[in-house]
């Protein structure tokens, strides 16, 4: 019981810390990440329920969510000012990369969706 | 060493091939005269054209039957006055009848026009010349000769040369002699097959026609026909192999060829055939051979000597240089006593040579072979039927049997036992035990009539004993576990046995198998129709009902709502959105890229999409770059 309480306490502290210290841009991206994650989970549940037919469509949808998640996560990393030392890239450049990668990702996904 | 090996091959090969081909194996048979006669007679029942009339009437006359004059009307009806070949056949056919006169004037113009024309072939010249002679018209020999010479230059086919010879045979003896001298050239043009047969391209009717041409022209020239005897024999071999011919023309020329070859004026091949049975034993101890010409006629007295009789198996010579005795007054049948206690069972080849005692130009007097077999009587000895217990070898029930008596009592066996049958085969003559080609034990199921056959095997060495063993447990599958009453028969046979054995050992042997219930297959049903295979297309995979898919599609869009709400809560606003051409262009081209994705999904293929994408990405990158520059500048300004 006390363990659970401890866990809850830690989580609440994490949440507060997050709300305060993350800039708005990053929070927007985090919300986007959650959205993509939820979409992926729902697709996966559907596949579990009704089977994998047509398998290519399921894969393309699922990989689309995964790809979007990864691209958004990498954009977030690049935009995070605390990581300025490791990456020497301007936010605009990061965004341009994000858009370019998305175009390719969507091309592949649409090709595969059948 | 390699070189000496090659030298040996080069020396031995020619010697071998010379040995193989120097003997023209004279496997001549008397002509199938009855077959030819019936062929002509069948054709004489109804005629469709004048050529058939010619060949059948002339053919039957060669075979000694005079056709009746009633056919004269058929000839007159079927002849075509405008065709020289038809005129030829008509005049030839009319000549075979005793009283058939054709209207000469009808044909005169056609005949002369054929002879005058430059375009006539050698065959047509022959037809015209022969028709003239048959009708009693005069012919201009020098003109014909000139025509033939011209044709010889333009047409050198073998058939044309044959017709030229035939035409020459119709003219004066001097001209005929000129053509008779070309016979040897023509013979050289024949094709040799297997070293045994000479023929001309075109089959039997061409070969027969040319062969006849040789004899006709030689006869007219008054000379004897000059053909090498070996080659004449090869021609004879060819004709001898034609037992049945398809066309009347072939049949006619074949008959004439046989007649010429069997004429004593010419070289005559001799035909030696066996007339007794191929089996020699105590009941028929002699081999009888007939010596005739190809027409089946006698050839006068001959001394027939059996040079050697060799056993095929080991080459042992059992008879050497023995004269055969004549059995008939016309010297056509000769006898060789063969059977002797000293000559053992086996296949023998007898080589015969002939020495003529009369004058005559005989050829093919050597290299005649006759195949016979010497058989013997055997008995089955020491026949034992044993029923042995599988586990306890000591328990044996033995029955001794003598041919031809079977077992009087019924037998019963079950799966604890096995059946062993032993016997020996003894040659009555030599009193030795021998091996035979067939020794079988046959079970017949009395209900279903199914047969199960086992091979009896002989022990090796001298005094072979045959043994066959049937174990009712290990061999149960052969019987398909059908416990029933069976009939038991012993079969012994061989090519060299005078009599084979089929001996019913017992009428009723009851076999009981371990009930393994292997169902008995009905052998008649093996060939009945099998169940039909209907092609199964690949079944479509199960899909969820449409409602479920729609619900989940809706559910997938739900997080979008959550996203918008959370963004609004976080303070997402479009206040910082730059306005102007570049941002507009950027947003339009960005939107166009996604629209292109939609179109790609629905309508386009990859290649078209790539092209459109390349097109869209140019403004996209241009405007995007500008927008980002604006944003970067704004950020710099803030900082």
XYZ file of C-alpha atoms in Angstrom:
753
model
C 0.000 0.000 0.000
C 2.743 2.332 0.860
C 4.615 1.275 -2.277
C 1.698 2.266 -4.404
C 1.525 5.527 -2.595
C 5.208 6.054 -3.225
C 4.766 5.378 -6.919
C 1.871 7.763 -7.165
C 3.877 10.378 -5.372
C 6.793 9.999 -7.762
C 4.528 10.189 -10.756
C 2.837 13.354 -9.528
C 6.209 14.984 -8.953
C 7.280 13.983 -12.462
C 4.164 15.476 -13.919
C 4.597 18.765 -12.098
C 8.230 18.969 -13.101
C 7.227 18.293 -16.689
C 4.528 20.938 -16.726
C 6.856 23.574 -15.428
C 10.073 22.963 -17.218
C 9.081 21.952 -20.724
C 8.555 24.787 -23.156
C 5.229 25.022 -25.005
C 6.557 23.886 -28.339
C 7.762 20.655 -26.919
C 4.484 20.110 -25.108
C 2.643 20.459 -28.383
C 4.880 17.856 -29.912
C 4.331 15.609 -26.897
C 0.587 15.871 -27.375
C 1.093 14.914 -31.020
C 3.167 11.943 -29.940
C 0.425 10.768 -27.611
C -2.089 11.060 -30.447
C 0.037 8.993 -32.773
C 0.595 6.408 -30.057
C -3.119 6.090 -29.394
C -3.842 5.656 -33.086
C -1.264 2.906 -33.302
C -2.658 1.141 -30.265
C -6.182 1.227 -31.625
C -5.011 -0.210 -34.974
C -3.189 -2.981 -33.160
C -6.221 -3.864 -31.078
C -8.304 -4.030 -34.237
C -5.807 -6.388 -35.808
C -5.826 -8.592 -32.720
C -9.587 -8.712 -32.801
C -10.339 -9.445 -36.423
C -7.168 -11.093 -37.688
C -4.472 -9.923 -39.987
C -6.380 -9.791 -43.263
C -5.401 -7.755 -45.249
C -1.972 -7.964 -43.722
C -0.373 -5.341 -45.916
C -2.893 -2.708 -44.950
C -2.432 -3.385 -41.274
C 1.313 -3.221 -41.615
C 1.219 -0.009 -43.573
C -1.071 1.675 -41.064
C 0.922 0.464 -38.123
C 4.249 1.412 -39.627
C 2.800 4.777 -40.503
C 2.045 5.451 -36.844
C 5.415 4.122 -35.777
C 7.174 6.225 -38.398
C 5.302 9.362 -37.471
C 6.115 8.724 -33.828
C 9.797 8.363 -34.548
C 9.968 11.409 -36.792
C 8.110 13.539 -34.265
C 10.293 12.271 -31.458
C 13.432 13.125 -33.389
C 12.026 16.591 -34.149
C 11.388 17.062 -30.454
C 14.944 16.049 -29.626
C 16.341 18.427 -32.190
C 14.170 21.304 -31.040
C 15.023 20.851 -27.396
C 17.302 23.748 -26.479
C 19.088 21.698 -23.821
C 20.423 19.468 -26.611
C 21.916 22.346 -28.518
C 25.392 21.126 -27.699
C 24.993 17.715 -29.269
C 23.116 18.774 -32.394
C 24.281 21.666 -34.399
C 21.105 22.217 -36.298
C 18.724 25.086 -36.426
C 15.077 24.470 -35.582
C 14.122 25.383 -39.104
C 16.446 22.826 -40.525
C 14.975 20.266 -38.140
C 11.502 21.098 -39.293
C 12.512 20.913 -42.955
C 14.008 17.481 -42.343
C 10.790 16.513 -40.590
C 8.661 17.520 -43.564
C 10.966 15.825 -46.083
C 11.052 12.584 -44.126
C 7.289 12.648 -43.779
C 6.806 12.947 -47.510
C 8.923 9.843 -48.064
C 7.179 8.017 -45.236
C 3.765 8.740 -46.657
C 4.849 7.712 -50.118
C 5.928 4.335 -48.810
C 2.854 3.929 -46.633
C 0.451 4.701 -49.448
C 2.323 2.347 -51.728
C 2.015 -0.428 -49.227
C -1.524 0.153 -48.160
C -2.798 -1.525 -51.305
C 50.955 -49.093 -74.899
C 48.234 -46.741 -76.012
C 49.618 -46.814 -79.549
C 49.686 -50.569 -79.754
C 46.127 -50.625 -78.468
C 45.045 -48.244 -81.234
C 46.920 -50.338 -83.822
C 45.077 -53.430 -82.693
C 41.748 -51.606 -83.003
C 42.556 -50.367 -86.496
C 43.541 -53.816 -87.640
C 40.772 -55.706 -85.913
C 37.919 -53.378 -86.849
C 38.206 -53.800 -90.628
C 38.644 -57.532 -90.228
C 35.562 -57.693 -88.048
C 33.489 -55.597 -90.426
C 34.649 -57.658 -93.394
C 33.661 -60.817 -91.590
C 30.348 -59.319 -90.669
C 29.414 -58.243 -94.177
C 31.086 -60.757 -96.451
C 28.408 -63.334 -95.847
C 25.107 -62.353 -97.368
C 22.881 -64.290 -95.041
C 20.466 -65.855 -97.447
C 17.246 -65.696 -95.546
C 15.163 -66.116 -98.643
C 11.599 -67.291 -98.410
C 9.439 -68.606 -101.213
C 7.241 -65.880 -102.670
C 3.795 -65.363 -101.229
C 2.147 -66.377 -104.505
C -1.226 -67.090 -102.950
C -1.281 -63.648 -101.426
C -0.490 -62.019 -104.754
C -3.076 -64.129 -106.555
C -5.807 -63.225 -104.107
C -4.800 -59.568 -104.344
C -5.289 -59.652 -108.122
C -8.519 -61.605 -107.843
C -10.001 -59.199 -105.315
C -9.136 -56.298 -107.593
C -10.759 -58.083 -110.519
C -14.126 -57.995 -108.778
C -14.619 -54.301 -109.437
C -12.482 -51.834 -111.344
C -12.206 -48.120 -110.901
C -9.582 -47.291 -113.524
C -7.857 -48.847 -116.490
C -4.476 -49.125 -114.727
C -5.977 -51.519 -112.160
C -7.394 -53.633 -114.987
C -3.977 -53.817 -116.620
C -2.092 -54.786 -113.483
C -4.569 -57.350 -112.193
C -5.186 -59.077 -115.535
C -1.517 -59.139 -116.461
C -0.565 -60.194 -112.945
C -3.020 -63.045 -112.775
C -1.854 -64.209 -116.215
C 1.748 -64.343 -114.971
C 0.549 -66.571 -112.154
C -0.964 -68.958 -114.665
C -4.639 -67.937 -114.664
C -6.177 -66.778 -117.964
C -8.601 -63.901 -117.376
C -11.943 -64.128 -119.220
C -12.753 -61.920 -122.194
C -15.643 -60.224 -120.439
C -13.223 -57.605 -119.174
C -12.823 -56.248 -122.697
C -15.888 -54.068 -122.227
C -14.563 -52.673 -118.986
C -11.354 -51.716 -120.758
C -13.190 -49.936 -123.543
C -15.384 -48.117 -121.038
C -12.651 -46.869 -118.738
C -9.978 -45.841 -121.219
C -9.305 -42.133 -121.596
C -8.364 -41.443 -125.222
C -6.627 -38.185 -124.392
C -4.203 -39.683 -121.878
C -1.271 -41.687 -123.237
C -0.826 -43.599 -119.980
C -4.453 -44.644 -120.065
C -4.033 -45.820 -123.681
C -0.959 -47.818 -122.612
C -2.780 -49.578 -119.785
C -5.728 -50.313 -122.065
C -3.599 -51.881 -124.789
C -1.606 -53.928 -122.283
C -4.761 -55.188 -120.615
C -6.305 -56.048 -123.993
C -3.189 -58.063 -124.871
C -3.717 -60.392 -121.914
C -7.151 -61.366 -123.145
C -7.562 -63.855 -125.957
C -9.940 -61.800 -128.048
C -10.100 -58.119 -127.343
C -9.570 -55.625 -130.123
C -9.383 -51.956 -129.435
C -10.245 -49.305 -132.039
C -6.819 -48.276 -133.306
C -7.863 -45.066 -135.037
C -9.046 -43.534 -131.754
C -5.563 -43.572 -130.331
C -3.322 -43.013 -133.330
C -3.282 -39.230 -133.089
C -2.492 -39.168 -129.395
C 0.305 -41.662 -129.783
C 1.983 -39.801 -132.602
C 1.592 -36.431 -130.914
C 3.230 -37.823 -127.780
C 6.171 -39.148 -129.740
C 6.583 -35.906 -131.669
C 6.267 -33.628 -128.656
C 9.337 -32.209 -126.958
C 7.608 -32.128 -123.631
C 6.947 -35.848 -123.283
C 8.660 -37.545 -120.379
C 10.535 -40.824 -120.713
C 7.571 -42.649 -119.241
C 5.244 -41.158 -121.825
C 7.573 -42.133 -124.669
C 7.556 -45.686 -123.330
C 3.762 -45.698 -123.104
C 3.464 -44.422 -126.662
C 5.970 -46.915 -128.079
C 4.491 -49.875 -126.251
C 0.940 -48.892 -127.227
C 2.021 -48.645 -130.870
C 3.487 -52.122 -130.765
C 0.393 -53.524 -129.030
C -1.900 -51.934 -131.624
C 0.289 -52.957 -134.551
C 1.295 -49.444 -135.554
C 4.638 -48.585 -137.133
C 7.167 -46.703 -135.104
C 10.032 -44.541 -136.242
C 12.942 -46.063 -134.352
C 15.468 -43.367 -135.103
C 13.108 -40.678 -133.862
C 12.488 -42.574 -130.653
C 16.196 -43.065 -130.158
C 16.782 -39.350 -130.612
C 14.033 -38.541 -128.121
C 15.511 -40.940 -125.576
C 18.958 -39.456 -125.939
C 17.620 -35.937 -125.397
C 15.662 -37.067 -122.378
C 18.662 -38.886 -120.906
C 20.439 -35.546 -120.732
C 17.614 -33.659 -119.066
C 16.108 -36.306 -116.777
C 18.557 -38.593 -115.004
C 16.229 -39.888 -112.318
C 16.374 -43.607 -111.779
C 12.796 -44.166 -112.887
C 13.413 -42.314 -116.138
C 16.421 -44.526 -116.805
C 14.232 -47.544 -116.135
C 11.648 -46.398 -118.635
C 14.406 -45.729 -121.169
C 15.539 -49.329 -120.783
C 11.988 -50.559 -121.234
C 11.581 -48.464 -124.361
C 14.884 -49.772 -125.701
C 13.567 -53.272 -125.181
C 10.746 -52.492 -127.625
C 13.108 -51.389 -130.410
C 15.649 -53.302 -132.489
C 18.104 -55.687 -130.840
C 20.994 -53.363 -131.617
C 19.394 -50.534 -129.670
C 18.428 -52.984 -126.953
C 22.034 -54.106 -126.686
C 23.151 -50.522 -126.200
C 20.773 -50.211 -123.260
C 21.638 -53.657 -121.919
C 25.206 -52.493 -121.500
C 24.036 -49.784 -119.100
C 22.537 -52.318 -116.703
C 25.649 -52.432 -114.574
C 25.637 -48.655 -114.163
C 22.080 -48.787 -113.004
C 22.830 -51.546 -110.524
C 25.573 -49.386 -109.032
C 22.995 -46.691 -108.420
C 20.959 -48.919 -106.141
C 20.965 -48.328 -102.365
C 22.385 -51.046 -100.165
C 20.786 -51.600 -96.799
C 22.456 -53.517 -93.956
C 24.732 -55.186 -96.475
C 21.899 -57.549 -97.329
C 19.387 -55.713 -99.461
C 19.568 -53.687 -102.644
C 16.716 -51.398 -103.542
C 15.953 -48.227 -105.432
C 14.527 -45.073 -103.991
C 10.807 -45.188 -104.558
C 10.122 -48.532 -102.940
C 8.894 -51.752 -104.395
C 7.163 -50.457 -107.519
C 10.248 -48.546 -108.707
C 12.652 -51.358 -107.817
C 10.394 -53.922 -109.440
C 10.009 -51.879 -112.624
C 13.744 -51.319 -113.004
C 14.546 -54.951 -112.230
C 12.077 -56.034 -114.905
C 13.603 -53.532 -117.295
C 16.982 -55.282 -116.891
C 15.561 -58.629 -117.892
C 13.380 -57.354 -120.707
C 16.144 -55.427 -122.392
C 18.670 -58.236 -121.955
C 16.165 -60.666 -123.455
C 15.579 -58.444 -126.484
C 19.298 -57.908 -126.959
C 19.819 -61.643 -126.859
C 22.458 -61.440 -124.168
C 22.417 -62.876 -120.697
C 21.909 -60.424 -117.927
C 25.208 -59.354 -116.439
C 24.681 -58.730 -112.762
C 27.108 -59.783 -110.068
C 25.585 -62.816 -108.274
C 26.046 -61.217 -104.889
C 24.081 -58.180 -106.004
C 21.408 -60.325 -107.590
C 21.035 -62.102 -104.276
C 20.619 -58.793 -102.518
C 17.857 -57.817 -104.916
C 16.292 -61.220 -104.308
C 16.489 -60.607 -100.568
C 14.645 -57.340 -101.051
C 11.853 -58.917 -103.057
C 11.663 -61.836 -100.659
C 10.954 -59.510 -97.751
C 7.898 -58.046 -99.472
C 5.266 -60.473 -98.247
C 2.409 -58.012 -98.720
C 2.387 -55.038 -101.044
C -0.082 -52.227 -101.008
C -0.688 -51.356 -104.652
C -1.553 -53.440 -107.701
C 1.332 -51.906 -109.611
C 3.786 -53.107 -106.940
C 2.136 -56.527 -106.910
C 2.402 -56.827 -110.704
C 6.072 -55.875 -110.873
C 6.870 -58.065 -107.872
C 5.254 -61.047 -109.579
C 7.216 -60.397 -112.759
C 10.435 -60.015 -110.751
C 9.894 -63.367 -109.050
C 9.134 -64.953 -112.401
C 12.336 -63.662 -113.965
C 14.475 -64.704 -111.009
C 12.963 -68.180 -111.075
C 13.506 -68.695 -114.795
C 16.179 -71.296 -115.580
C 17.528 -69.128 -118.358
C 18.749 -66.661 -115.749
C 20.745 -66.914 -112.556
C 18.447 -68.380 -109.962
C 18.680 -67.865 -106.199
C 17.938 -70.982 -104.194
C 15.592 -70.905 -101.230
C 16.118 -73.338 -98.345
C 13.476 -73.480 -95.621
C 12.675 -75.839 -92.796
C 9.409 -77.694 -93.332
C 9.424 -79.891 -90.265
C 8.645 -78.630 -86.787
C 11.331 -76.674 -85.002
C 11.312 -79.194 -82.184
C 13.397 -82.356 -82.515
C 12.725 -85.179 -80.097
C 12.279 -88.934 -80.011
C 8.918 -88.700 -81.787
C 10.133 -86.536 -84.661
C 13.807 -87.228 -84.946
C 14.519 -85.667 -88.347
C 14.810 -82.209 -89.757
C 13.175 -81.744 -93.160
C 14.201 -78.923 -95.466
C 12.789 -77.829 -98.790
C 15.009 -76.654 -101.638
C 13.200 -74.582 -104.292
C 13.461 -71.376 -106.239
C 11.654 -68.211 -105.252
C 8.567 -69.317 -107.108
C 8.435 -72.484 -105.057
C 9.328 -74.661 -108.049
C 11.824 -77.558 -107.956
C 15.396 -76.880 -109.057
C 16.599 -80.323 -109.900
C 18.731 -82.660 -107.907
C 21.109 -81.174 -105.422
C 23.521 -82.588 -102.937
C 22.585 -80.931 -99.647
C 25.275 -81.137 -97.018
C 25.024 -80.124 -93.388
C 28.440 -78.577 -92.906
C 27.975 -78.269 -89.169
C 25.345 -78.231 -86.459
C 26.411 -76.093 -83.524
C 24.797 -75.752 -80.154
C 24.092 -72.057 -79.560
C 24.987 -72.164 -75.898
C 28.568 -73.340 -76.098
C 29.372 -73.742 -79.804
C 29.858 -77.499 -79.530
C 29.604 -79.118 -82.964
C 27.415 -82.200 -82.937
C 27.106 -82.933 -86.659
C 29.751 -82.376 -89.289
C 29.680 -82.758 -93.068
C 26.674 -85.005 -93.240
C 24.701 -85.450 -96.452
C 20.959 -85.119 -96.415
C 18.817 -87.683 -98.178
C 16.212 -86.771 -100.744
C 12.655 -87.568 -99.717
C 10.640 -86.587 -102.761
C 10.789 -87.448 -106.438
C 11.077 -83.842 -107.574
C 14.018 -83.275 -105.261
C 12.391 -80.549 -103.258
C 12.493 -82.123 -99.774
C 15.599 -83.449 -98.014
C 15.959 -85.139 -94.658
C 18.600 -84.891 -91.962
C 18.247 -87.369 -89.116
C 19.075 -85.322 -86.071
C 17.843 -86.964 -82.933
C 20.473 -88.998 -81.183
C 21.049 -90.061 -77.619
C 24.364 -88.276 -77.735
C 22.868 -84.918 -78.723
C 21.670 -83.183 -75.579
C 18.882 -80.684 -75.040
C 19.491 -77.245 -76.441
C 19.158 -74.843 -79.349
C 21.101 -75.755 -82.466
C 21.996 -73.958 -85.686
C 22.594 -76.104 -88.754
C 24.668 -74.715 -91.631
C 23.819 -76.126 -95.065
C 25.542 -75.916 -98.408
C 24.204 -77.132 -101.737
C 25.942 -78.630 -104.726
C 23.804 -78.724 -107.845
C 23.767 -81.893 -109.862
C 22.053 -80.394 -112.909
C 23.114 -77.587 -115.200
C 21.839 -74.280 -114.200
C 22.905 -70.890 -113.085
C 22.230 -71.271 -109.402
C 23.275 -68.684 -106.907
C 23.056 -68.540 -103.162
C 24.237 -72.090 -102.628
C 26.041 -71.500 -99.358
C 25.321 -69.878 -95.987
C 21.920 -71.387 -95.352
C 21.074 -71.755 -91.679
C 18.297 -73.715 -90.033
C 17.456 -73.277 -86.348
C 16.104 -76.214 -84.375
C 15.785 -77.141 -80.736
C 16.207 -80.550 -79.193
C 13.803 -81.164 -76.360
C 13.603 -83.963 -73.843
C 11.169 -85.553 -71.476
C 11.528 -85.017 -67.757
C 9.969 -86.395 -64.616
C 9.345 -84.770 -61.269
C 11.102 -86.746 -58.584
C 11.286 -86.720 -54.810
C 8.331 -84.398 -54.406
C 7.684 -83.599 -50.755
C 5.104 -81.383 -49.133
C 6.016 -80.419 -45.571
C 3.960 -78.510 -43.052
C 6.334 -77.189 -40.427
C 5.571 -75.409 -37.210
C 7.132 -71.940 -37.157
C 8.283 -72.001 -33.605
C 9.013 -75.635 -33.176
C 11.064 -76.838 -36.151
C 10.839 -80.402 -35.020
C 7.135 -80.692 -35.655
C 6.887 -81.662 -39.315
C 4.130 -83.342 -41.225
C 5.500 -84.751 -44.459
C 3.569 -85.938 -47.466
C 5.329 -87.647 -50.329
C 3.734 -87.199 -53.739
C 4.095 -88.749 -57.147
C 3.004 -87.096 -60.351
C 0.154 -87.013 -61.382
C -1.551 -87.925 -58.119
C -2.474 -85.136 -55.761
C -3.078 -85.367 -52.058
C -6.144 -87.355 -51.205
C -6.868 -85.752 -47.850
C -7.650 -82.135 -47.074
C -4.958 -80.016 -45.457
C -5.336 -77.375 -42.843
C -2.814 -74.736 -41.910
C -2.889 -71.771 -39.633
C -0.591 -68.862 -38.996
C 1.654 -70.867 -36.701
C 2.828 -72.973 -39.583
C 4.678 -72.747 -42.835
C 4.495 -74.824 -45.994
C 7.663 -76.149 -47.647
C 7.586 -77.977 -50.965
C 10.651 -79.665 -52.419
C 11.136 -81.449 -55.707
C 13.680 -82.322 -58.366
C 13.425 -82.379 -62.137
C 15.114 -85.322 -63.857
C 15.891 -85.681 -67.546
C 14.660 -89.092 -68.638
C 17.314 -89.477 -71.241
C 20.435 -88.575 -69.374
C 19.207 -89.362 -65.850
C 20.523 -86.098 -64.499
C 18.779 -83.509 -62.423
C 18.329 -80.263 -64.334
C 17.217 -76.709 -63.855
C 14.195 -75.348 -65.665
C 13.122 -71.869 -66.691
C 9.800 -71.900 -64.861
C 9.044 -73.457 -61.473
C 6.093 -71.891 -59.698
C 3.738 -72.741 -56.880
C 0.274 -71.282 -57.287
C -2.425 -70.791 -54.660
C -5.904 -70.095 -55.970
C -8.522 -68.785 -53.590
C -11.530 -70.940 -54.294
C -14.007 -68.172 -53.568
C -12.544 -65.108 -55.193
C -10.325 -66.926 -57.750
C -7.398 -64.753 -56.796
C -4.004 -66.284 -57.513
C -0.919 -65.992 -55.365
C 2.211 -67.315 -57.036
C 5.572 -68.161 -55.470
C 8.838 -68.888 -57.209
C 10.610 -72.152 -56.485
C 14.369 -71.727 -56.284
C 16.971 -74.327 -57.064
C 20.049 -75.044 -55.060
C 23.290 -74.423 -56.893
C 25.767 -77.029 -58.034
C 24.968 -80.421 -59.543
C 21.766 -82.227 -58.595
C 19.752 -79.107 -58.037
C 16.751 -79.378 -55.771
C 13.862 -76.929 -55.992
C 12.384 -75.538 -52.807
C 9.560 -73.128 -52.134
C 8.567 -71.905 -48.685
C 5.373 -70.109 -47.717
C 5.144 -68.765 -44.191
C 1.589 -67.955 -43.147
C 2.643 -65.101 -40.912
C 5.285 -63.302 -42.952
C 3.550 -63.974 -46.260
C 0.081 -63.172 -44.918
C -0.040 -59.872 -46.803
C 0.294 -61.703 -50.118
C -2.971 -63.436 -49.323
C -4.398 -60.242 -47.861
C -5.198 -62.233 -44.748
C -8.089 -63.949 -46.473
C -8.635 -67.153 -44.561
C -10.214 -69.485 -47.028
C -9.952 -72.722 -48.883
C -7.255 -72.673 -51.543
C -6.201 -74.857 -54.433
C -2.511 -75.658 -54.777
C -0.872 -76.184 -58.171
C 2.770 -76.782 -59.106
C 3.870 -75.394 -62.500
C 7.085 -76.538 -64.176
C 8.009 -75.464 -67.699
C 10.921 -74.797 -70.049
C 11.486 -74.135 -73.745
C 13.456 -77.355 -74.035
C 10.974 -79.612 -72.276
C 8.815 -81.743 -74.458
C 5.932 -81.432 -72.032
C 5.366 -78.936 -69.250
C 3.685 -79.752 -65.948
C 0.654 -78.200 -64.313
C 0.073 -80.438 -61.352
C -2.728 -79.928 -58.863
C -1.143 -80.969 -55.589
C -4.294 -80.578 -53.563
C -7.792 -79.421 -54.253
C -8.496 -78.087 -50.806
C -6.009 -76.584 -48.419
C -7.533 -74.482 -45.689
C -5.405 -71.506 -44.705
C -6.172 -69.485 -41.591
C -4.461 -66.183 -41.145
C -4.077 -63.993 -38.146
C -7.099 -61.728 -38.225
C -5.419 -58.510 -39.170
C -8.338 -57.468 -41.237
C -6.565 -56.129 -44.250
C -9.560 -55.662 -46.483
C -9.466 -57.617 -49.652
C -9.202 -55.284 -52.630
C -11.491 -56.103 -55.455
C -9.083 -56.339 -58.333
C -11.757 -55.628 -60.872
C -12.219 -52.225 -59.321
C -8.692 -50.998 -59.797
C -9.622 -49.611 -63.167
C -12.958 -48.134 -62.261
C -13.343 -44.383 -62.128
C -11.641 -42.677 -59.225
C -13.495 -39.923 -57.323
C -13.627 -36.737 -59.298
C -11.303 -33.937 -58.247
C -13.078 -30.619 -58.277
C -10.723 -27.705 -58.436
C -10.924 -25.716 -55.246
C -10.230 -22.075 -55.666
C -8.419 -20.470 -52.779
C -11.036 -19.536 -50.255
C -11.178 -15.866 -49.389
C -10.002 -15.176 -45.886
C -12.549 -14.378 -43.286
C -13.289 -10.747 -43.017
C -14.903 -9.010 -40.128
C -18.389 -7.676 -40.582
C -18.493 -4.189 -42.064
C -19.817 -2.641 -38.913
C -16.780 -3.665 -36.895
C -14.454 -2.146 -39.486
C -16.414 1.076 -39.564
C -16.499 1.354 -35.793
C -12.779 0.913 -35.620
C -12.178 3.386 -38.387
C -14.135 5.839 -36.282
C -12.180 4.861 -33.211
C -8.937 5.534 -35.050
C -10.033 9.073 -35.750
C -10.905 9.599 -32.078
C -7.337 10.312 -30.968
C -7.280 13.153 -33.495
C -10.014 14.771 -31.489
C -8.050 14.223 -28.313
C -5.042 15.807 -29.982
C -6.923 18.924 -31.033
C -8.390 19.325 -27.602
C -5.033 18.927 -25.873
C -3.401 21.327 -28.299
C -6.028 23.928 -27.639
C -5.563 23.398 -23.941
C -1.845 23.864 -24.339
C -2.398 27.088 -26.075
C -1.946 26.229 -29.673
C -2.662 29.266 -31.728
C -2.037 30.489 -35.205
C -0.949 33.930 -34.128
C 2.586 33.497 -35.218
C 1.639 32.255 -38.621
C 3.455 34.354 -41.197
C 1.389 35.636 -44.060
C 2.442 36.390 -47.561
C 3.228 34.693 -50.836
C 5.860 32.356 -49.588
C 3.894 30.931 -46.664
C 0.877 30.627 -48.937
C 2.911 28.839 -51.566
C 4.384 26.607 -48.911
C 1.048 25.616 -47.500
C -0.456 25.056 -50.935
C 2.401 22.847 -52.132
C 2.459 21.001 -48.818
C -1.266 20.381 -49.149
C -0.745 19.349 -52.770
C 1.796 16.759 -51.675
C -0.745 15.175 -49.354
C -3.456 15.408 -51.985
C -1.062 13.593 -54.313
C -0.803 10.838 -51.712
C -4.561 10.486 -51.790
C -4.575 10.300 -55.565
C -1.750 7.791 -55.493
C -3.810 5.584 -53.237
C -6.862 5.777 -55.411
C -5.824 6.191 -59.011
C -2.160 6.514 -59.823
C 0.806 4.158 -59.859
C 4.261 4.663 -58.425
C 5.857 6.060 -61.594
C 3.251 8.705 -62.168
C 3.297 9.624 -58.486
C 7.051 10.009 -58.490
C 6.803 12.343 -61.447
C 4.091 14.461 -59.819
C 5.946 14.421 -56.540
C 9.074 15.698 -58.209
C 6.958 18.432 -59.736
C 5.328 19.399 -56.424
C 8.473 19.244 -54.368
C 10.131 22.046 -56.320
C 7.766 24.773 -55.113
C 7.506 23.002 -51.769
C 11.167 23.296 -51.092
C 11.432 26.778 -52.537
C 8.604 28.205 -50.484
C 9.453 26.107 -47.473
C 12.952 27.443 -47.479
C 11.690 30.983 -47.691
C 9.151 30.490 -44.885
C 11.696 28.933 -42.619
C 14.098 31.767 -43.384
C 11.422 34.211 -42.358
C 10.821 32.306 -39.136
C 14.542 32.058 -38.454
C 14.953 35.795 -39.001
C 12.052 36.402 -36.627
C 13.696 34.242 -34.000
C 17.000 35.989 -34.430
C 15.261 39.336 -34.036
C 13.603 38.182 -30.822
C 16.880 37.051 -29.432
